[in-house]
XYZ file of C-alpha atoms in Angstrom:
579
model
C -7.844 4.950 39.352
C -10.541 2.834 38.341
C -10.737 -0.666 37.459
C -11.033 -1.660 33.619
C -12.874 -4.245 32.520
C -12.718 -6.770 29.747
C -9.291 -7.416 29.616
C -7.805 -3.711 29.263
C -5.283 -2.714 32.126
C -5.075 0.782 30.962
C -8.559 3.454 29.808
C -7.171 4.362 26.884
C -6.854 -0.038 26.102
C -10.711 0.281 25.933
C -12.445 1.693 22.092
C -12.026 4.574 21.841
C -14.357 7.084 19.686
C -18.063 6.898 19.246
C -19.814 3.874 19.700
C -23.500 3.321 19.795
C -24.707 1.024 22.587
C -28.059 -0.461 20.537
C -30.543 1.221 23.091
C -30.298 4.942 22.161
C -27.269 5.391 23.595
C -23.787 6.091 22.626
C -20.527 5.860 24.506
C -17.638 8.350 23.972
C -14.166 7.994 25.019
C -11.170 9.956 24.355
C -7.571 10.876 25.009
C -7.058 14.162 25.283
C -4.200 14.956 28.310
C -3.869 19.015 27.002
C -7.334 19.844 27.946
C -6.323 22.444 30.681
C -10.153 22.884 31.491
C -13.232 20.348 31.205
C -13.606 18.022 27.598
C -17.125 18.232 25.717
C -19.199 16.761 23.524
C -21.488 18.631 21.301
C -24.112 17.450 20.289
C -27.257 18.743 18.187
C -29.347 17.978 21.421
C -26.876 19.461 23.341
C -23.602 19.264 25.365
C -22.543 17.042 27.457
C -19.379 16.928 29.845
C -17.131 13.970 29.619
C -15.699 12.511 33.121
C -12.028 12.229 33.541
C -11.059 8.616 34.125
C -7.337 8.659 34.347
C -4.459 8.785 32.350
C -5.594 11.841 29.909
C -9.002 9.427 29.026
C -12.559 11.239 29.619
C -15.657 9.369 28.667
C -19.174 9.754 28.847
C -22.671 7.837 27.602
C -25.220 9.644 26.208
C -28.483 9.945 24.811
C -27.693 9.571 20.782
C -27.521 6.945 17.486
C -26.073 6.097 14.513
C -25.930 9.201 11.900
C -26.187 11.719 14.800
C -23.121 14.501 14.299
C -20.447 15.346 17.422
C -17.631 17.111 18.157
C -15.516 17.135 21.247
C -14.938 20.785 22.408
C -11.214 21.228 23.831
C -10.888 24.356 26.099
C -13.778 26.189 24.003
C -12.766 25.163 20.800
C -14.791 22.472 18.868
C -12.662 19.568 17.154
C -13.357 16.518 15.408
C -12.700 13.389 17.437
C -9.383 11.838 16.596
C -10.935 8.162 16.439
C -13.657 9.646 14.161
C -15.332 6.809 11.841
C -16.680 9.432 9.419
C -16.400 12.126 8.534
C -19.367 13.209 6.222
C -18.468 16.944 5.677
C -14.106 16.292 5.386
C -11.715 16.646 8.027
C -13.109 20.057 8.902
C -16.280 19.123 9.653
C -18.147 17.117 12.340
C -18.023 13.255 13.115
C -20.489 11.568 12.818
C -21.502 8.606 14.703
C -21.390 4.856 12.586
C -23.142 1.942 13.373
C -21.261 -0.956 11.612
C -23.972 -3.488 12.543
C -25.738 -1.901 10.517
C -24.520 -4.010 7.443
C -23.369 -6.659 9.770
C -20.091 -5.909 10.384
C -17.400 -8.030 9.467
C -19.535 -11.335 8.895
C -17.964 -14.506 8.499
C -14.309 -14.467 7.297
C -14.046 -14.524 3.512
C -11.508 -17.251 2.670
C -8.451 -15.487 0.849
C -6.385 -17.304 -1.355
C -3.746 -18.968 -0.149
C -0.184 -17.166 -1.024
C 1.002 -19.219 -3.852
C -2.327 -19.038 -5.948
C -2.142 -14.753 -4.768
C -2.735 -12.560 -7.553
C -2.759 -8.550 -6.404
C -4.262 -5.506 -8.179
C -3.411 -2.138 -6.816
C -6.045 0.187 -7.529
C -6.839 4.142 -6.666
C -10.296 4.824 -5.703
C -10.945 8.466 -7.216
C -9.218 6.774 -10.922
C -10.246 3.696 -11.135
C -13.564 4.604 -12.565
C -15.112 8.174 -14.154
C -17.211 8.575 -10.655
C -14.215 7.897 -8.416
C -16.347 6.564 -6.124
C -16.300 3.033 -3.783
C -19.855 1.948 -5.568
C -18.374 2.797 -9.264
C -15.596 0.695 -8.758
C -17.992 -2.710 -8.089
C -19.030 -2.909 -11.873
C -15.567 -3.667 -13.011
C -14.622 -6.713 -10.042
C -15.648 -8.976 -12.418
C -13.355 -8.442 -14.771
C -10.495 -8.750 -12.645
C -11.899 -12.049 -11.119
C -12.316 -13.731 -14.655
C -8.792 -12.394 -15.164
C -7.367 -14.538 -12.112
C -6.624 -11.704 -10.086
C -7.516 -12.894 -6.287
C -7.444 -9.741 -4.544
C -7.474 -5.844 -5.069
C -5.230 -3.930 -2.813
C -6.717 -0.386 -2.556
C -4.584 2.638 -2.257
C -5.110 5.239 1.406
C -8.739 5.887 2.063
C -8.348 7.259 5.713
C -10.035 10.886 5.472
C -7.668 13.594 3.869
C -7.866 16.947 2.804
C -10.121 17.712 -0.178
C -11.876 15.319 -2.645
C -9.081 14.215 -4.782
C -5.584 13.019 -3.639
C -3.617 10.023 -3.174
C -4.492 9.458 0.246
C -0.747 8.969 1.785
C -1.774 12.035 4.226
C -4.833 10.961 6.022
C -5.736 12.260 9.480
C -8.254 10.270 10.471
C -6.951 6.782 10.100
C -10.540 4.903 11.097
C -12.495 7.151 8.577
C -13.439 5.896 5.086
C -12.922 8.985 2.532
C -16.203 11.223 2.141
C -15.503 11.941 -1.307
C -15.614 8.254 -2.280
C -18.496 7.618 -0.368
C -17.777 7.351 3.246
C -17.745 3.925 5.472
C -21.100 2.693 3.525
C -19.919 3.138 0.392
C -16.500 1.156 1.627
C -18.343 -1.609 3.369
C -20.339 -2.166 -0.057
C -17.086 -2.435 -1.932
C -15.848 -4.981 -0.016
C -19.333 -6.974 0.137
C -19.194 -7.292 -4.129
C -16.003 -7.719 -3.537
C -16.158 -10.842 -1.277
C -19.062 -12.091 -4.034
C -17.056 -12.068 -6.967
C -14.406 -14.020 -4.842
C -12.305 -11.252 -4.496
C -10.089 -10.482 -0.810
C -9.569 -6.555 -0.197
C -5.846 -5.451 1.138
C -6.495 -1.843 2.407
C -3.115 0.524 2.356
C -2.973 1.942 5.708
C -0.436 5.236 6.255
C 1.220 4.866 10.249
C 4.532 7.045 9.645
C 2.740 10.180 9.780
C -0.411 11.934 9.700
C -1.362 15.007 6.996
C -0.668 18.326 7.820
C -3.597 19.702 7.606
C -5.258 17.752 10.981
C -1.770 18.377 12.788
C -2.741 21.449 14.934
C -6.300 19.776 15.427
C -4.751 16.333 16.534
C -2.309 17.840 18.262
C -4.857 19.749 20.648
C -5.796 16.725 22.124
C -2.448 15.422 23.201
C 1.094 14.542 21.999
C 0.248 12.208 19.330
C 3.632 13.206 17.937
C 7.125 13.585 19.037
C 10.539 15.598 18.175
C 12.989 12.782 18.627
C 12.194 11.651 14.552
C 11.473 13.359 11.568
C 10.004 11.694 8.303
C 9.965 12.892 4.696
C 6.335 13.975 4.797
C 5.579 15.430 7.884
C 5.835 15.052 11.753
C 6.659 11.619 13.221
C 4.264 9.626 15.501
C 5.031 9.727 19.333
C 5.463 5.492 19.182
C 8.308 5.554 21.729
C 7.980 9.207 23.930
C 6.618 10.005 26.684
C 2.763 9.427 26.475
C 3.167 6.838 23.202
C 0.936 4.251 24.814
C -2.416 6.275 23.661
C -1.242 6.752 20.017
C -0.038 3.620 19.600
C -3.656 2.065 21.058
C -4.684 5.025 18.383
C -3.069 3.254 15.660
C -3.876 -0.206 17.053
C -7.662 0.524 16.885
C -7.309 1.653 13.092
C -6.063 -1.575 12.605
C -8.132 -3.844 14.055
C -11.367 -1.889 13.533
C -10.738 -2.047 9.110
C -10.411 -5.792 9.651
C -13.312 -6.406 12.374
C -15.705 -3.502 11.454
C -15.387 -3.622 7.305
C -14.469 -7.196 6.731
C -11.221 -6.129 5.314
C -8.853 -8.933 4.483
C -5.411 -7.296 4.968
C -3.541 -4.373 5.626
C -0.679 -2.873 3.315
C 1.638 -0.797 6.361
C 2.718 1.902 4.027
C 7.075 2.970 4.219
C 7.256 0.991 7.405
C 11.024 2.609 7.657
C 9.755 5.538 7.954
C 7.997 4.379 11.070
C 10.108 5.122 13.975
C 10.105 2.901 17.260
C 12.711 1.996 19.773
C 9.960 0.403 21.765
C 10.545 -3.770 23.256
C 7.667 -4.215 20.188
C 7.983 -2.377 17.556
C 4.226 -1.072 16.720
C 4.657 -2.854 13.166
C 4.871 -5.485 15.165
C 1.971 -5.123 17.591
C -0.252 -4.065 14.396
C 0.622 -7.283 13.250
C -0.078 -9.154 16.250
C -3.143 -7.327 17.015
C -4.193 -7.917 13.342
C -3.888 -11.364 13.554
C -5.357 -11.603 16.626
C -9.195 -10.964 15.719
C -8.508 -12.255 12.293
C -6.108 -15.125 11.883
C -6.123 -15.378 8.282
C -5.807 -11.670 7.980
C -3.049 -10.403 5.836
C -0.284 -7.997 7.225
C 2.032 -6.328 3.837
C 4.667 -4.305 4.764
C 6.166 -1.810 1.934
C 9.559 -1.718 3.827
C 12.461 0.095 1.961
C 15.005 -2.065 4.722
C 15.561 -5.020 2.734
C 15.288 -6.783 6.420
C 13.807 -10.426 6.693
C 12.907 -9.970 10.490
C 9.756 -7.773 8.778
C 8.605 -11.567 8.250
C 10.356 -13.269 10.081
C 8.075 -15.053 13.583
C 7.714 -13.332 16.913
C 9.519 -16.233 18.066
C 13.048 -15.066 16.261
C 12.376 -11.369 16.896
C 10.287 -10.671 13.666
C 7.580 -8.313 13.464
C 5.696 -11.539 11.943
C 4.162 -9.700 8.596
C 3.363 -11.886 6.192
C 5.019 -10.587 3.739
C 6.385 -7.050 1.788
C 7.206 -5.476 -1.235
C 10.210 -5.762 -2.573
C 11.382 -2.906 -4.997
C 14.642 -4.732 -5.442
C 12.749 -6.725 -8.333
C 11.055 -3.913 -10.034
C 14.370 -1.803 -9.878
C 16.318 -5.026 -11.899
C 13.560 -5.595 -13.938
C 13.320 -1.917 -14.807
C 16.648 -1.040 -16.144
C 16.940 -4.015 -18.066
C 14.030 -3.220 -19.565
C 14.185 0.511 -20.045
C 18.083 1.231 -19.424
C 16.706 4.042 -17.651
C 19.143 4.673 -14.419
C 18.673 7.911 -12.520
C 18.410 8.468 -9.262
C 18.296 5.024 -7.021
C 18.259 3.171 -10.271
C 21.506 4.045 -10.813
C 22.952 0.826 -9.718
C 21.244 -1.350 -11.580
C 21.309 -2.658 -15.008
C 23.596 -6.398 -14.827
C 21.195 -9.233 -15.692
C 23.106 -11.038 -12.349
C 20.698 -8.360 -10.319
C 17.737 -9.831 -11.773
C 18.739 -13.875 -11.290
C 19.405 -12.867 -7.556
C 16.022 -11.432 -7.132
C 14.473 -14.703 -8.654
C 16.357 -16.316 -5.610
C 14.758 -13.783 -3.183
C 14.459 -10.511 -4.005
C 16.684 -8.645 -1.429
C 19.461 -7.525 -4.398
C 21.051 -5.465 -1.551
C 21.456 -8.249 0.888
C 24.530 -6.719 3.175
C 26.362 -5.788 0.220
C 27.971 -2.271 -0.638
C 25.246 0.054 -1.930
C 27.053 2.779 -4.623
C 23.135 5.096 -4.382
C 23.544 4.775 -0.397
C 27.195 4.688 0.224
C 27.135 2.023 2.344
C 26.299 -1.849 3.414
C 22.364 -2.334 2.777
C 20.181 -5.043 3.412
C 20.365 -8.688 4.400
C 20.002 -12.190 3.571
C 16.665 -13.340 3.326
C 16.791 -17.098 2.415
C 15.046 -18.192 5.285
C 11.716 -16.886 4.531
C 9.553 -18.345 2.038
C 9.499 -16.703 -1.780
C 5.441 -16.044 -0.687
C 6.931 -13.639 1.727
C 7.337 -11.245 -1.209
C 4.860 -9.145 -3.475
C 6.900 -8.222 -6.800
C 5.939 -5.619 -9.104
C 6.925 -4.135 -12.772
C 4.420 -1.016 -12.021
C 2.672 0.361 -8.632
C 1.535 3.912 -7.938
C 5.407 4.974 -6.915
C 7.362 3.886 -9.092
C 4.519 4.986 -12.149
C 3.346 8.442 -10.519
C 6.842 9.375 -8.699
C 7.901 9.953 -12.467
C 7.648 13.613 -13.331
C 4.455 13.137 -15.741
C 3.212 9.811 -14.100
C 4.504 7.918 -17.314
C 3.779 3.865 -16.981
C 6.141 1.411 -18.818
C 6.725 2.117 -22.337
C 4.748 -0.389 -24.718
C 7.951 -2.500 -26.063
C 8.579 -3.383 -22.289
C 5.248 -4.587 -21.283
C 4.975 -8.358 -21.981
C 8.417 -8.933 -20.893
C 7.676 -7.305 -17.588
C 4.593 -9.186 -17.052
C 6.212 -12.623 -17.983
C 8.727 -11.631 -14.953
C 6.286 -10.890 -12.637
C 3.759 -13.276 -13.375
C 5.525 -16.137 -13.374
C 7.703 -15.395 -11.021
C 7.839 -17.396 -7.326
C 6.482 -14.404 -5.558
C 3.261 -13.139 -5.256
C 2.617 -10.559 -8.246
C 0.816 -6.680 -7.779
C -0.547 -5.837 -10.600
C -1.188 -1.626 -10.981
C -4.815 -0.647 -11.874
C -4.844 -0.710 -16.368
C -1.532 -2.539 -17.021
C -3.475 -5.810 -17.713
C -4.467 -4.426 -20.967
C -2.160 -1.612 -21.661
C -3.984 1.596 -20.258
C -2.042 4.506 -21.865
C -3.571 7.632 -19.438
C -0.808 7.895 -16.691
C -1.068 7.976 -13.221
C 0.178 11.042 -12.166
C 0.719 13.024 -8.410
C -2.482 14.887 -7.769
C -3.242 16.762 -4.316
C -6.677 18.452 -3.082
C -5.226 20.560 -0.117
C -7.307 23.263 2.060
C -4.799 24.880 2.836
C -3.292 27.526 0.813
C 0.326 27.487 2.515
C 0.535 23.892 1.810
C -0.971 23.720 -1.520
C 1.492 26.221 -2.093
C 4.374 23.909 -0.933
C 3.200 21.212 -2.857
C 3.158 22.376 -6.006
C 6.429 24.638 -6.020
C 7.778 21.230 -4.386
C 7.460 18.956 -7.071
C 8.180 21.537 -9.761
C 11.662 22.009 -7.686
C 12.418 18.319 -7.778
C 11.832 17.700 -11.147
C 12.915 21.284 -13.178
C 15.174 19.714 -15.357
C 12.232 18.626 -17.541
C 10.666 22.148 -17.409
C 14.070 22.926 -19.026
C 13.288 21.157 -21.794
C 9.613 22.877 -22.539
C 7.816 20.651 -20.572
C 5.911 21.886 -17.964
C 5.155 19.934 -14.676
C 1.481 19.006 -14.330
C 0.631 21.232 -11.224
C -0.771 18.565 -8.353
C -3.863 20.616 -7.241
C -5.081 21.008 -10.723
C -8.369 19.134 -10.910
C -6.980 18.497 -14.674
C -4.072 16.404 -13.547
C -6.912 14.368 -11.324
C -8.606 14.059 -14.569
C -5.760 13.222 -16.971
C -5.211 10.292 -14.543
C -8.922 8.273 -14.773
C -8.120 5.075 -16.602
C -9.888 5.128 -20.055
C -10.037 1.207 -20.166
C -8.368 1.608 -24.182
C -7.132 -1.870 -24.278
C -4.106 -3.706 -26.589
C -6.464 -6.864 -27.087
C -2.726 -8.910 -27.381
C -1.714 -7.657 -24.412
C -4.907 -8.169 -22.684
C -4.805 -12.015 -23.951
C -1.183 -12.183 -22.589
C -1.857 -10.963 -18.772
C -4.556 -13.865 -19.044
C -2.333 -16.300 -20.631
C -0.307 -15.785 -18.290
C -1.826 -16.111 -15.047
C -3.287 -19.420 -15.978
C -0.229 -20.126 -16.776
C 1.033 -19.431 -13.157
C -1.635 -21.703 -11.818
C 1.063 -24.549 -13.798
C 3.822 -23.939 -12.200
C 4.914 -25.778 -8.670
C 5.306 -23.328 -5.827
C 8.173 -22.560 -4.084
C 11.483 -21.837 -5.082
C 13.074 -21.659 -8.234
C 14.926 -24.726 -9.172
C 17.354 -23.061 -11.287
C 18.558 -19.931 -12.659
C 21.336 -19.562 -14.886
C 22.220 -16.110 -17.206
C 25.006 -14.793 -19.669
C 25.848 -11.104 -19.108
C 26.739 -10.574 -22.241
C 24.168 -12.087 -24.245
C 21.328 -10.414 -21.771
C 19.566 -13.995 -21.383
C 17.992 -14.884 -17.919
C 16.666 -18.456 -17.988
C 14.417 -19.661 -14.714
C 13.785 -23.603 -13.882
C 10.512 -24.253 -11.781
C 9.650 -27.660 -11.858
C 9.318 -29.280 -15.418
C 9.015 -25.205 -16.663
C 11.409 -23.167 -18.076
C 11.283 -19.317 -18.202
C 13.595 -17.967 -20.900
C 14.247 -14.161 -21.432
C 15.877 -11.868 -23.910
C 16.563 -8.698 -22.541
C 18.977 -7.940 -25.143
C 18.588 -5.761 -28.518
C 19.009 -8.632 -30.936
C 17.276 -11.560 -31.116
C 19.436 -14.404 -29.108
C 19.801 -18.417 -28.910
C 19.323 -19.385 -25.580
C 20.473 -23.296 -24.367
C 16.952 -24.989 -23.031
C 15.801 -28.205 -21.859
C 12.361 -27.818 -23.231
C 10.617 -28.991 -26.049
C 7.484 -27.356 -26.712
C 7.423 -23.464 -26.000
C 3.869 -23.147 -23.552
C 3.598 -19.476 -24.290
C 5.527 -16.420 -25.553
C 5.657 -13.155 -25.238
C 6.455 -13.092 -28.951
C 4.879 -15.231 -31.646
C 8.422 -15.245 -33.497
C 10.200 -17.533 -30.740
C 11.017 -20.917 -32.108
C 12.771 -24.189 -30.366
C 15.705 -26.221 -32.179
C 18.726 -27.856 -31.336
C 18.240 -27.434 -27.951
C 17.910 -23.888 -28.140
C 14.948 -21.458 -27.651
C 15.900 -18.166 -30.439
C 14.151 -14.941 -28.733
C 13.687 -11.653 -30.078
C 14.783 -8.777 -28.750
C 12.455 -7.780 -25.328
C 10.554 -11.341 -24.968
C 10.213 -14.191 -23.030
C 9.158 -17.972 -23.257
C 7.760 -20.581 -20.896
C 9.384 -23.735 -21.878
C 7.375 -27.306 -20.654
């Protein structure tokens, strides 16, 4: 076998993909252990045979640059490379080589915010402007910096099938989206970004890969494996035979958004749907590896576990992320607000759910689940409240509804008071600063006709009740339901001046935990201590007297709440900050 150099023990440890070498050249490396014959690369000059190199590896250097088109040819047929970094023509089209010295790679390190002063806006590429595109979406960062917000967190961009979707089934995990205007178009978002003094959290998807690049992945070698299954599609080999390739696959995704782009942080999409029996899990090595050429790098786990080792150190058998998101919060916050309790809502509703979550928000903290029918969770007091990203909207729990509904309009500035001044680090979703009223609903581009197919009579299935009632489900591949989905930027000027009021606000109150929470069942009052502050809420149907140390009401969701006696009177659906 040969000898690797610069540290890596194994070939497939060294980059894999296309990388040009600054002197017309380009190296190629990659896995591919089910070529029964030789592995190619075509090239418009030519093609040229890559040398095996052990382990399943072949790589080669050739005569080529930046912009030049390839594919690797597996036993005759020719395939896009798995560790593609663009993919100008979609995921059935050629890669194409990227030079990201070209716009000087990372740079220095832009300085994100530390976690208590973290403000988080979720956005979707394709809606968040009428072009869908990376460069549209640069003329509105200003807003959202003069707003407070600190970072955006932008949904899946790793290539997937067709020009519209919501990127949860990518194939090629290193390739910026075509359709929104490939890796240049990415790596000028984050440059406005980083001058208007705003971080970028990229959602990254490692539980599966789409359907539609399974049988071309899966030509190369056995990037997935039999022993798991997930909701969306075939498992990734982390723990079979021959995981050690994928994994670096995965690894490589990581780093390369971070080092390459200048990406600030990674959100690891359904982490329990991830499935690894390996001494480290690969949440774990992402982490590590993250954190490794970045150290003030960001590593969010959405983890449905309601498990502190996801933060907890390396040192106590963590996975060391700095923090998730914790649907525990949104789900308490939700039904008080709403009373709306199907499905995994169903077990919510008691005002007690929502003081625990002020605490930390693991509601199901080894306690009896009724939706699960069993034990859930764990106690999570032992990592900080900045170890958690709370919510009242985010692309699931808006466009998982059957017509992508977002909050109704009563419930809005009691949701943001929660969330906002809250101890945790607050996720805003893409229009709910001001009230956007288009929803966000499930669209889907696929190429495929059996699986556009499945899509559509898929969601229809799950949610036919409604169509019972004369509604009909918006169909997914529909460019209209793309459309109906484009923020129109109609704003409720009060509730634009509350998100604001708010957030400054924020920037008040002492970090840390909550001093004090105290609540009445009955009379649907949850009041919060945080230093000198008081949050008081009425999540009630009358109008209520809650008992308050304040004096002087800082802000209100309401302009009708009024201090006497030692009591703040709230109408029904509002909140005050007492101080």
């Amino acid at each position: 076998m040969p000898t690797e150099s610069r540290g890596a023990s194994y070939p497939w440890e060294r980059e894999l993909g296309a990388r040009p070498l600054g002197d017309g050249t380009c190296r190629l490396r990659v896995w591919a252990p089910r070529a029964s014959d030789s592995v190619v690369v075509r090239l418009t000059s030519g093609d040229a045979a890559l040398e095996h190199v052990g382990y399943g590896v072949y790589e080669v250097t050739v005569p080529c640059a930046a912009g030049d088109d390839y594919w690797f040819v597996i036993d005759g047929e020719p395939l896009p490379d798995p560790c593609t970094r663009w993919q100008p023509e979609g995921l059935r089209g050629p890669s194409r080589v990227l030079d990201s010295g070209a716009w000087g790679g990372a740079g220095p390190a832009f300085a994100v915010a530390r976690p208590e002063e973290l403000v988080l806006y979720e956005l979707h590429v394709g809606t968040f402007s009428r072009e869908g595109t990376f460069e549209a979406a640069i003329p509105h960062l200003r807003e959202l910096a003069a707003l407070g917000v600190r970072a955006i967190e932008i949904m899946p961009v790793a290539e997937f099938p067709g020009a519209r979707g919501w990127g949860y089934d990518g194939v090629y995990l290193s390739a910026a989206q075509s359709s929104y205007g490939g890796p240049e178009g990415l790596a000028r978002l984050v440059q406005a970004a980083h001058e208007t003094g705003l971080a970028v959290i990229l959602d990254v998807v490692y539980n599966h890969l789409g359907a539609s690049g399974v049988k071309a992945i899966e030509a190369f070698g056995p990037y997935f494996t039999e022993k798991y299954e997930t909701p969306w599609g075939r498992a990734m080999n982390y723990d079979d035979a021959d995981c050690d390739p994928v994994r670096e696959f995965v690894c490589q995704s990581a780093v390369g958004w971070i080092r390459d782009f200048g990406i600030d942080g990674l959100r690891l999409d359904a982490i329990h749907a991830i499935f690894d029996e390996s001494a480290e899990h690969i949440v774990a090595e992402v982490a590590r590896r993250v954190h490794a050429v970045r150290a003030g790098a960001l590593v969010i786990a959405e983890s449905g576990l309601n498990d502190p080792k996801v933060m907890r150190p390396r040192s106590r058998g963590g996975y060391a992320c700095d923090a998730e998101w914790a649907d525990d919060f949104h789900h308490a916050l939700r039904v008080l607000l709403t009373g709306y309790q199907e499905g995994y809502y169903v077990e919510f509703g008691r005002v007690a759910q929502l003081a625990k979550a002020f605490h930390r928000p693991h509601v199901h903290d080894g306690d009896y689940s009724t939706f699960r029918r069993h034990r859930f969770g764990a106690p999570a007091d032992d990592v900080s409240v900045e170890g958690f990203v709370v919510f009242a909207q985010n692309h699931d729990q808006v466009g998982n509804r059957a017509y992508g509904d977002r909050l109704p309009a009563p419930a809005r500035p009691l949701a943001a008071f929660c969330v906002l001044l809250s101890p945790f680090v607050p996720l805003l979703f893409m229009g709910e600063e001001y009230g956007e009223e288009a929803p966000f609903q499930f669209f889907s581009d696929h190429i495929d006709a059996e699986i556009a197919t499945a899509t559509r009579e898929g969601r229809r299935r799950e949610f036919a009740a409604f169509a019972q009632f004369g509604q009909e489900i918006p169909d997914p591949q529909a460019a209209s339901t793309f459309e109906a989905s484009k923020l129109t930027r109609s704003a409720d000027p009060a509730l634009a001046r509350l998100y604001g009021e708010l957030i400054a606000a924020r920037r008040e109150l002492p970090p840390g935990d909550a001093d004090e929470i105290a609540f009445d069942e009955d009379a649907r009052w949850l009041r919060v201590r945080r230093g000198e502050y008081e949050l008081v809420c009425n999540f009630g149907a009358d109008r209520t007297r809650v008992p308050c140390r304040g004096a002087a009401i800082r802000l209100a969701t309401d302009p009708e709440a009024q201090i006497e006696d030692g009591h703040v009177e709230l109408p029904a659906l509002s909140g005050a900050l007492l101080g």
